[in-house]
PDB file of C-alpha atoms and ligand atoms in Angstrom:
ATOM      1  CA  MET A   1       2.315  -7.467 -66.763  1.00 61.00           C
ATOM      2  CA  ALA A   2       3.302  -7.873 -70.362  1.00 92.00           C
ATOM      3  CA  HIS A   3       1.197  -5.635 -72.516  1.00 97.00           C
ATOM      4  CA  THR A   4      -0.228  -7.173 -75.662  1.00 97.00           C
ATOM      5  CA  LEU A   5      -1.547  -5.884 -78.963  1.00 98.00           C
ATOM      6  CA  PRO A   6      -5.305  -6.506 -78.999  1.00 98.00           C
ATOM      7  CA  ALA A   7      -6.789  -7.867 -82.196  1.00 98.00           C
ATOM      8  CA  LEU A   8      -8.793  -5.434 -84.271  1.00 98.00           C
ATOM      9  CA  PRO A   9     -12.532  -5.819 -83.549  1.00 98.00           C
ATOM     10  CA  TYR A  10     -13.182  -6.229 -87.317  1.00 98.00           C
ATOM     11  CA  ASP A  11     -11.383  -7.448 -90.442  1.00 98.00           C
ATOM     12  CA  LEU A  12      -8.611  -5.352 -91.967  1.00 98.00           C
ATOM     13  CA  ASP A  13     -10.782  -4.491 -94.967  1.00 98.00           C
ATOM     14  CA  ALA A  14     -14.006  -3.982 -92.991  1.00 98.00           C
ATOM     15  CA  LEU A  15     -13.790  -0.186 -92.974  1.00 98.00           C
ATOM     16  CA  GLU A  16     -13.201   0.165 -96.710  1.00 98.00           C
ATOM     17  CA  PRO A  17     -13.602   2.333 -98.696  1.00 98.00           C
ATOM     18  CA  HIS A  18     -13.386   4.873 -95.869  1.00 98.00           C
ATOM     19  CA  ILE A  19     -10.261   3.502 -94.192  1.00 98.00           C
ATOM     20  CA  SER A  20      -8.255   1.103 -96.332  1.00 98.00           C
ATOM     21  CA  ARG A  21      -6.781  -2.281 -95.499  1.00 98.00           C
ATOM     22  CA  GLN A  22      -3.361  -0.746 -96.094  1.00 98.00           C
ATOM     23  CA  THR A  23      -3.966   1.964 -93.506  1.00 98.00           C
ATOM     24  CA  LEU A  24      -5.095  -0.588 -90.898  1.00 98.00           C
ATOM     25  CA  GLU A  25      -2.183  -2.903 -91.709  1.00 98.00           C
ATOM     26  CA  PHE A  26       0.245  -0.095 -90.933  1.00 98.00           C
ATOM     27  CA  HIS A  27      -1.733   1.641 -88.201  1.00 98.00           C
ATOM     28  CA  HIS A  28      -2.559  -1.474 -86.187  1.00 98.00           C
ATOM     29  CA  GLY A  29       0.163  -3.867 -87.302  1.00 98.00           C
ATOM     30  CA  LYS A  30       3.064  -1.393 -87.235  1.00 98.00           C
ATOM     31  CA  HIS A  31       2.250   1.748 -85.236  1.00 98.00           C
ATOM     32  CA  HIS A  32       0.071   0.269 -82.485  1.00 98.00           C
ATOM     33  CA  ALA A  33       2.315  -2.800 -82.283  1.00 98.00           C
ATOM     34  CA  ALA A  34       5.413  -0.619 -81.928  1.00 98.00           C
ATOM     35  CA  TYR A  35       3.886   1.264 -78.986  1.00 98.00           C
ATOM     36  CA  VAL A  36       3.186  -2.072 -77.264  1.00 98.00           C
ATOM     37  CA  ASN A  37       6.722  -3.324 -77.864  1.00 98.00           C
ATOM     38  CA  ASN A  38       8.287  -0.030 -76.777  1.00 98.00           C
ATOM     39  CA  LEU A  39       6.212   0.008 -73.591  1.00 98.00           C
ATOM     40  CA  ASN A  40       7.165  -3.546 -72.664  1.00 98.00           C
ATOM     41  CA  ASN A  41      10.848  -2.737 -73.204  1.00 98.00           C
ATOM     42  CA  LEU A  42      10.634   0.471 -71.154  1.00 98.00           C
ATOM     43  CA  VAL A  43       8.925  -1.057 -68.115  1.00 97.00           C
ATOM     44  CA  ALA A  44      10.890  -4.324 -68.065  1.00 97.00           C
ATOM     45  CA  GLY A  45      12.741  -4.691 -64.781  1.00 96.00           C
ATOM     46  CA  THR A  46      11.161  -1.564 -63.228  1.00 97.00           C
ATOM     47  CA  ASP A  47       8.462  -1.126 -60.596  1.00 96.00           C
ATOM     48  CA  LEU A  48       6.055  -0.361 -63.429  1.00 97.00           C
ATOM     49  CA  GLU A  49       6.342  -3.852 -64.860  1.00 96.00           C
ATOM     50  CA  ALA A  50       3.601  -5.346 -62.668  1.00 95.00           C
ATOM     51  CA  LYS A  51       1.125  -2.516 -63.194  1.00 97.00           C
ATOM     52  CA  SER A  52      -1.866  -2.502 -65.522  1.00 97.00           C
ATOM     53  CA  LEU A  53      -1.852  -0.174 -68.517  1.00 98.00           C
ATOM     54  CA  GLU A  54      -4.029   2.438 -66.804  1.00 98.00           C
ATOM     55  CA  GLU A  55      -1.945   2.201 -63.618  1.00 98.00           C
ATOM     56  CA  VAL A  56       1.216   2.852 -65.650  1.00 98.00           C
ATOM     57  CA  ILE A  57      -0.355   5.875 -67.352  1.00 98.00           C
ATOM     58  CA  LEU A  58      -1.483   7.409 -64.056  1.00 98.00           C
ATOM     59  CA  ALA A  59       1.840   6.623 -62.356  1.00 97.00           C
ATOM     60  CA  VAL A  60       3.965   8.484 -64.902  1.00 97.00           C
ATOM     61  CA  ALA A  61       1.617  11.251 -66.122  1.00 97.00           C
ATOM     62  CA  GLY A  62       3.324  14.605 -65.679  1.00 94.00           C
ATOM     63  CA  GLU A  63       6.691  13.027 -64.812  1.00 94.00           C
ATOM     64  CA  ALA A  64       9.180  14.659 -67.174  1.00 92.00           C
ATOM     65  CA  THR A  65      11.708  11.865 -66.796  1.00 94.00           C
ATOM     66  CA  LYS A  66       9.069   9.244 -67.666  1.00 96.00           C
ATOM     67  CA  ALA A  67       7.772  10.885 -70.847  1.00 97.00           C
ATOM     68  CA  GLY A  68       8.797   7.912 -72.977  1.00 97.00           C
ATOM     69  CA  VAL A  69       6.827   5.502 -70.812  1.00 98.00           C
ATOM     70  CA  PHE A  70       3.827   7.837 -70.738  1.00 98.00           C
ATOM     71  CA  ASN A  71       3.828   8.391 -74.498  1.00 98.00           C
ATOM     72  CA  ASN A  72       3.993   4.711 -75.369  1.00 98.00           C
ATOM     73  CA  ALA A  73       1.536   3.591 -72.665  1.00 98.00           C
ATOM     74  CA  ALA A  74      -0.946   6.308 -73.603  1.00 98.00           C
ATOM     75  CA  GLN A  75      -0.643   5.478 -77.281  1.00 98.00           C
ATOM     76  CA  VAL A  76      -1.366   1.815 -76.537  1.00 98.00           C
ATOM     77  CA  TRP A  77      -4.513   2.862 -74.641  1.00 98.00           C
ATOM     78  CA  ASN A  78      -5.553   5.457 -77.224  1.00 98.00           C
ATOM     79  CA  HIS A  79      -5.323   3.092 -80.170  1.00 98.00           C
ATOM     80  CA  THR A  80      -7.209   0.267 -78.471  1.00 98.00           C
ATOM     81  CA  PHE A  81      -9.944   2.796 -77.675  1.00 98.00           C
ATOM     82  CA  TYR A  82      -9.856   4.215 -81.217  1.00 98.00           C
ATOM     83  CA  TRP A  83     -10.411   0.825 -82.879  1.00 98.00           C
ATOM     84  CA  GLN A  84     -13.496   0.374 -80.720  1.00 98.00           C
ATOM     85  CA  SER A  85     -14.703   3.873 -81.618  1.00 98.00           C
ATOM     86  CA  LEU A  86     -15.026   2.724 -85.232  1.00 98.00           C
ATOM     87  CA  LYS A  87     -17.215   0.101 -86.882  1.00 98.00           C
ATOM     88  CA  PRO A  88     -18.274  -0.942 -90.370  1.00 98.00           C
ATOM     89  CA  GLY A  89     -21.547   0.773 -91.238  1.00 98.00           C
ATOM     90  CA  GLY A  90     -21.208   3.240 -88.384  1.00 98.00           C
ATOM     91  CA  GLY A  91     -21.699   6.971 -88.282  1.00 98.00           C
ATOM     92  CA  GLY A  92     -24.828   9.063 -88.390  1.00 95.00           C
ATOM     93  CA  ALA A  93     -26.618  10.114 -85.245  1.00 97.00           C
ATOM     94  CA  PRO A  94     -26.883   8.300 -81.909  1.00 97.00           C
ATOM     95  CA  THR A  95     -30.180   7.406 -80.253  1.00 96.00           C
ATOM     96  CA  GLY A  96     -31.572   6.931 -76.772  1.00 97.00           C
ATOM     97  CA  ALA A  97     -29.939   8.217 -73.608  1.00 97.00           C
ATOM     98  CA  LEU A  98     -26.763   9.215 -75.428  1.00 98.00           C
ATOM     99  CA  ALA A  99     -28.691  11.355 -77.927  1.00 98.00           C
ATOM    100  CA  GLU A 100     -30.587  13.002 -75.071  1.00 98.00           C
ATOM    101  CA  LYS A 101     -27.350  13.729 -73.196  1.00 98.00           C
ATOM    102  CA  ILE A 102     -25.745  15.225 -76.322  1.00 98.00           C
ATOM    103  CA  ASN A 103     -28.784  17.439 -76.879  1.00 98.00           C
ATOM    104  CA  ALA A 104     -28.768  18.523 -73.239  1.00 98.00           C
ATOM    105  CA  ASP A 105     -25.057  19.354 -73.062  1.00 98.00           C
ATOM    106  CA  PHE A 106     -24.360  20.687 -76.586  1.00 98.00           C
ATOM    107  CA  GLY A 107     -27.792  22.009 -77.553  1.00 98.00           C
ATOM    108  CA  SER A 108     -28.114  19.762 -80.588  1.00 98.00           C
ATOM    109  CA  PHE A 109     -26.375  16.928 -82.421  1.00 98.00           C
ATOM    110  CA  GLU A 110     -25.375  19.446 -85.102  1.00 98.00           C
ATOM    111  CA  ALA A 111     -23.656  21.589 -82.494  1.00 98.00           C
ATOM    112  CA  PHE A 112     -21.813  18.508 -81.241  1.00 98.00           C
ATOM    113  CA  THR A 113     -20.586  17.613 -84.733  1.00 98.00           C
ATOM    114  CA  GLU A 114     -19.411  21.137 -85.424  1.00 98.00           C
ATOM    115  CA  GLN A 115     -17.405  21.227 -82.188  1.00 98.00           C
ATOM    116  CA  PHE A 116     -15.983  17.753 -82.747  1.00 98.00           C
ATOM    117  CA  LYS A 117     -14.952  18.581 -86.316  1.00 98.00           C
ATOM    118  CA  ALA A 118     -13.344  21.807 -85.152  1.00 98.00           C
ATOM    119  CA  ALA A 119     -11.393  20.022 -82.413  1.00 98.00           C
ATOM    120  CA  GLY A 120      -9.988  17.528 -84.904  1.00 98.00           C
ATOM    121  CA  ALA A 121      -9.231  20.112 -87.566  1.00 97.00           C
ATOM    122  CA  THR A 122      -7.542  22.585 -85.212  1.00 96.00           C
ATOM    123  CA  GLN A 123      -5.360  20.103 -83.323  1.00 96.00           C
ATOM    124  CA  PHE A 124      -2.012  21.381 -84.639  1.00 94.00           C
ATOM    125  CA  GLY A 125       0.197  18.482 -85.612  1.00 95.00           C
ATOM    126  CA  SER A 126      -0.352  15.052 -84.079  1.00 97.00           C
ATOM    127  CA  GLY A 127      -3.039  14.299 -81.541  1.00 98.00           C
ATOM    128  CA  TRP A 128      -6.570  13.238 -80.790  1.00 98.00           C
ATOM    129  CA  ALA A 129     -10.112  14.641 -80.640  1.00 98.00           C
ATOM    130  CA  TRP A 130     -12.346  13.325 -77.849  1.00 98.00           C
ATOM    131  CA  LEU A 131     -15.854  13.240 -76.496  1.00 98.00           C
ATOM    132  CA  VAL A 132     -15.424  13.024 -72.732  1.00 98.00           C
ATOM    133  CA  LEU A 133     -17.490  13.056 -69.588  1.00 98.00           C
ATOM    134  CA  ASP A 134     -16.077  15.711 -67.254  1.00 98.00           C
ATOM    135  CA  GLY A 135     -17.793  16.116 -63.911  1.00 95.00           C
ATOM    136  CA  GLY A 136     -21.042  14.741 -65.326  1.00 96.00           C
ATOM    137  CA  THR A 137     -21.034  16.958 -68.410  1.00 98.00           C
ATOM    138  CA  LEU A 138     -20.186  15.955 -71.982  1.00 98.00           C
ATOM    139  CA  LYS A 139     -17.334  17.965 -73.460  1.00 98.00           C
ATOM    140  CA  ILE A 140     -15.262  17.993 -76.638  1.00 98.00           C
ATOM    141  CA  THR A 141     -11.515  18.109 -76.078  1.00 98.00           C
ATOM    142  CA  LYS A 142      -8.363  17.719 -78.121  1.00 98.00           C
ATOM    143  CA  THR A 143      -4.995  16.452 -76.922  1.00 98.00           C
ATOM    144  CA  GLY A 144      -1.525  16.652 -78.433  1.00 98.00           C
ATOM    145  CA  ASN A 145       0.633  13.647 -79.273  1.00 97.00           C
ATOM    146  CA  ALA A 146      -0.209  10.842 -76.804  1.00 98.00           C
ATOM    147  CA  ASP A 147      -2.050  12.846 -74.150  1.00 98.00           C
ATOM    148  CA  LEU A 148      -5.430  11.487 -73.088  1.00 98.00           C
ATOM    149  CA  PRO A 149      -8.463  12.260 -70.867  1.00 98.00           C
ATOM    150  CA  LEU A 150      -7.431   9.734 -68.202  1.00 98.00           C
ATOM    151  CA  ALA A 151      -4.493  12.007 -67.322  1.00 97.00           C
ATOM    152  CA  HIS A 152      -6.913  14.918 -66.794  1.00 97.00           C
ATOM    153  CA  GLY A 153      -9.542  13.284 -64.620  1.00 97.00           C
ATOM    154  CA  GLN A 154     -11.979  12.869 -67.503  1.00 98.00           C
ATOM    155  CA  LYS A 155     -13.691   9.747 -68.813  1.00 98.00           C
ATOM    156  CA  ALA A 156     -13.221   9.120 -72.526  1.00 98.00           C
ATOM    157  CA  LEU A 157     -16.360   8.174 -74.452  1.00 98.00           C
ATOM    158  CA  LEU A 158     -15.145   8.512 -78.078  1.00 98.00           C
ATOM    159  CA  THR A 159     -11.873   9.294 -79.796  1.00 98.00           C
ATOM    160  CA  MET A 160     -10.615  10.171 -83.258  1.00 98.00           C
ATOM    161  CA  ASP A 161      -6.939   9.797 -84.144  1.00 98.00           C
ATOM    162  CA  VAL A 162      -5.742  12.837 -86.110  1.00 98.00           C
ATOM    163  CA  TRP A 163      -2.105  11.790 -86.416  1.00 98.00           C
ATOM    164  CA  GLU A 164      -1.266  11.798 -90.127  1.00 97.00           C
ATOM    165  CA  HIS A 165      -0.671   8.028 -90.034  1.00 97.00           C
ATOM    166  CA  ALA A 166      -4.408   7.595 -89.352  1.00 98.00           C
ATOM    167  CA  TYR A 167      -5.491   9.091 -92.665  1.00 98.00           C
ATOM    168  CA  TYR A 168      -2.616  10.027 -94.958  1.00 97.00           C
ATOM    169  CA  LEU A 169      -2.682   6.913 -97.179  1.00 97.00           C
ATOM    170  CA  ASP A 170      -6.412   7.411 -97.807  1.00 98.00           C
ATOM    171  CA  TYR A 171      -6.896  11.178 -97.611  1.00 97.00           C
ATOM    172  CA  GLN A 172      -3.364  12.631 -97.970  1.00 97.00           C
ATOM    173  CA  ASN A 173      -3.494  16.171 -96.526  1.00 96.00           C
ATOM    174  CA  ARG A 174      -7.315  16.335 -96.467  1.00 97.00           C
ATOM    175  CA  ARG A 175      -7.831  15.901 -92.726  1.00 97.00           C
ATOM    176  CA  PRO A 176     -11.287  17.552 -92.851  1.00 97.00           C
ATOM    177  CA  ASP A 177     -12.478  14.871 -95.304  1.00 98.00           C
ATOM    178  CA  TYR A 178     -11.259  12.129 -92.958  1.00 98.00           C
ATOM    179  CA  ILE A 179     -13.056  13.830 -90.055  1.00 98.00           C
ATOM    180  CA  SER A 180     -16.333  14.125 -91.972  1.00 98.00           C
ATOM    181  CA  THR A 181     -16.115  10.484 -93.035  1.00 98.00           C
ATOM    182  CA  PHE A 182     -15.365   9.440 -89.454  1.00 98.00           C
ATOM    183  CA  LEU A 183     -18.595  11.088 -88.292  1.00 98.00           C
ATOM    184  CA  ASP A 184     -20.769  10.141 -91.268  1.00 98.00           C
ATOM    185  CA  LYS A 185     -19.646   6.537 -91.851  1.00 98.00           C
ATOM    186  CA  LEU A 186     -17.544   5.134 -89.033  1.00 98.00           C
ATOM    187  CA  VAL A 187     -18.449   6.198 -85.481  1.00 98.00           C
ATOM    188  CA  ASN A 188     -19.500   3.264 -83.308  1.00 98.00           C
ATOM    189  CA  TRP A 189     -22.258   4.973 -81.331  1.00 98.00           C
ATOM    190  CA  GLU A 190     -23.102   1.754 -79.466  1.00 98.00           C
ATOM    191  CA  PHE A 191     -19.574   1.817 -78.015  1.00 98.00           C
ATOM    192  CA  VAL A 192     -19.985   5.470 -77.004  1.00 98.00           C
ATOM    193  CA  ALA A 193     -23.379   4.761 -75.426  1.00 98.00           C
ATOM    194  CA  ALA A 194     -21.951   1.823 -73.480  1.00 98.00           C
ATOM    195  CA  ASN A 195     -19.131   4.017 -72.172  1.00 98.00           C
ATOM    196  CA  LEU A 196     -21.636   6.637 -71.055  1.00 98.00           C
ATOM    197  CA  ALA A 197     -23.844   4.034 -69.403  1.00 97.00           C
ATOM    198  CA  ALA A 198     -20.851   2.627 -67.501  1.00 96.00           C
ATOM    199  CA  ALA A 199     -19.654   6.030 -66.322  1.00 90.00           C
TER     200      ALA A 199
HETATM  201 MN1  MN3 B   1      -2.487   6.418 -84.514  1.00 75.04          MN
END
């Protein structure tokens, strides 16, 4: 199937002043779009062409000769999931069953935020920080480059892009400031709760 660039779930300026229109124009309109185009070119005429995005990712994960397909397919998935992990007026603490699960598995919401911040700050170079469900337990993970929980048997609930292109126009080298703003102002906890409920 031809893979397509999904529309952002909000306007380009909806996340300002935390993430600028310019960042989203490049990040969605250039970076995410390029991964979609690259993927379509790479799978054209192969047995991967008819597969869904998740089927492609699982088919080529760990295959050294298919790293280009994996990287582009995973980046398409990661970015679509990242846009949904953000919302205007987001951030703060979750409520309900998700809050109870976080308290049960991390001890407290504060402990969760410390671990999530540390995962994002210590991911060396490009990658992602995640909240995942792994065997029924919430965990914080980080992945390098395009790697993602789906390739490790985990269910993604939340992600934060820590590639420089996600924050450099707005925060330059201050990745910790971007991470704090992500948690305080941008996380879409309703999306995370829905992912947990569907798991
Ligand atoms: Mn990105």
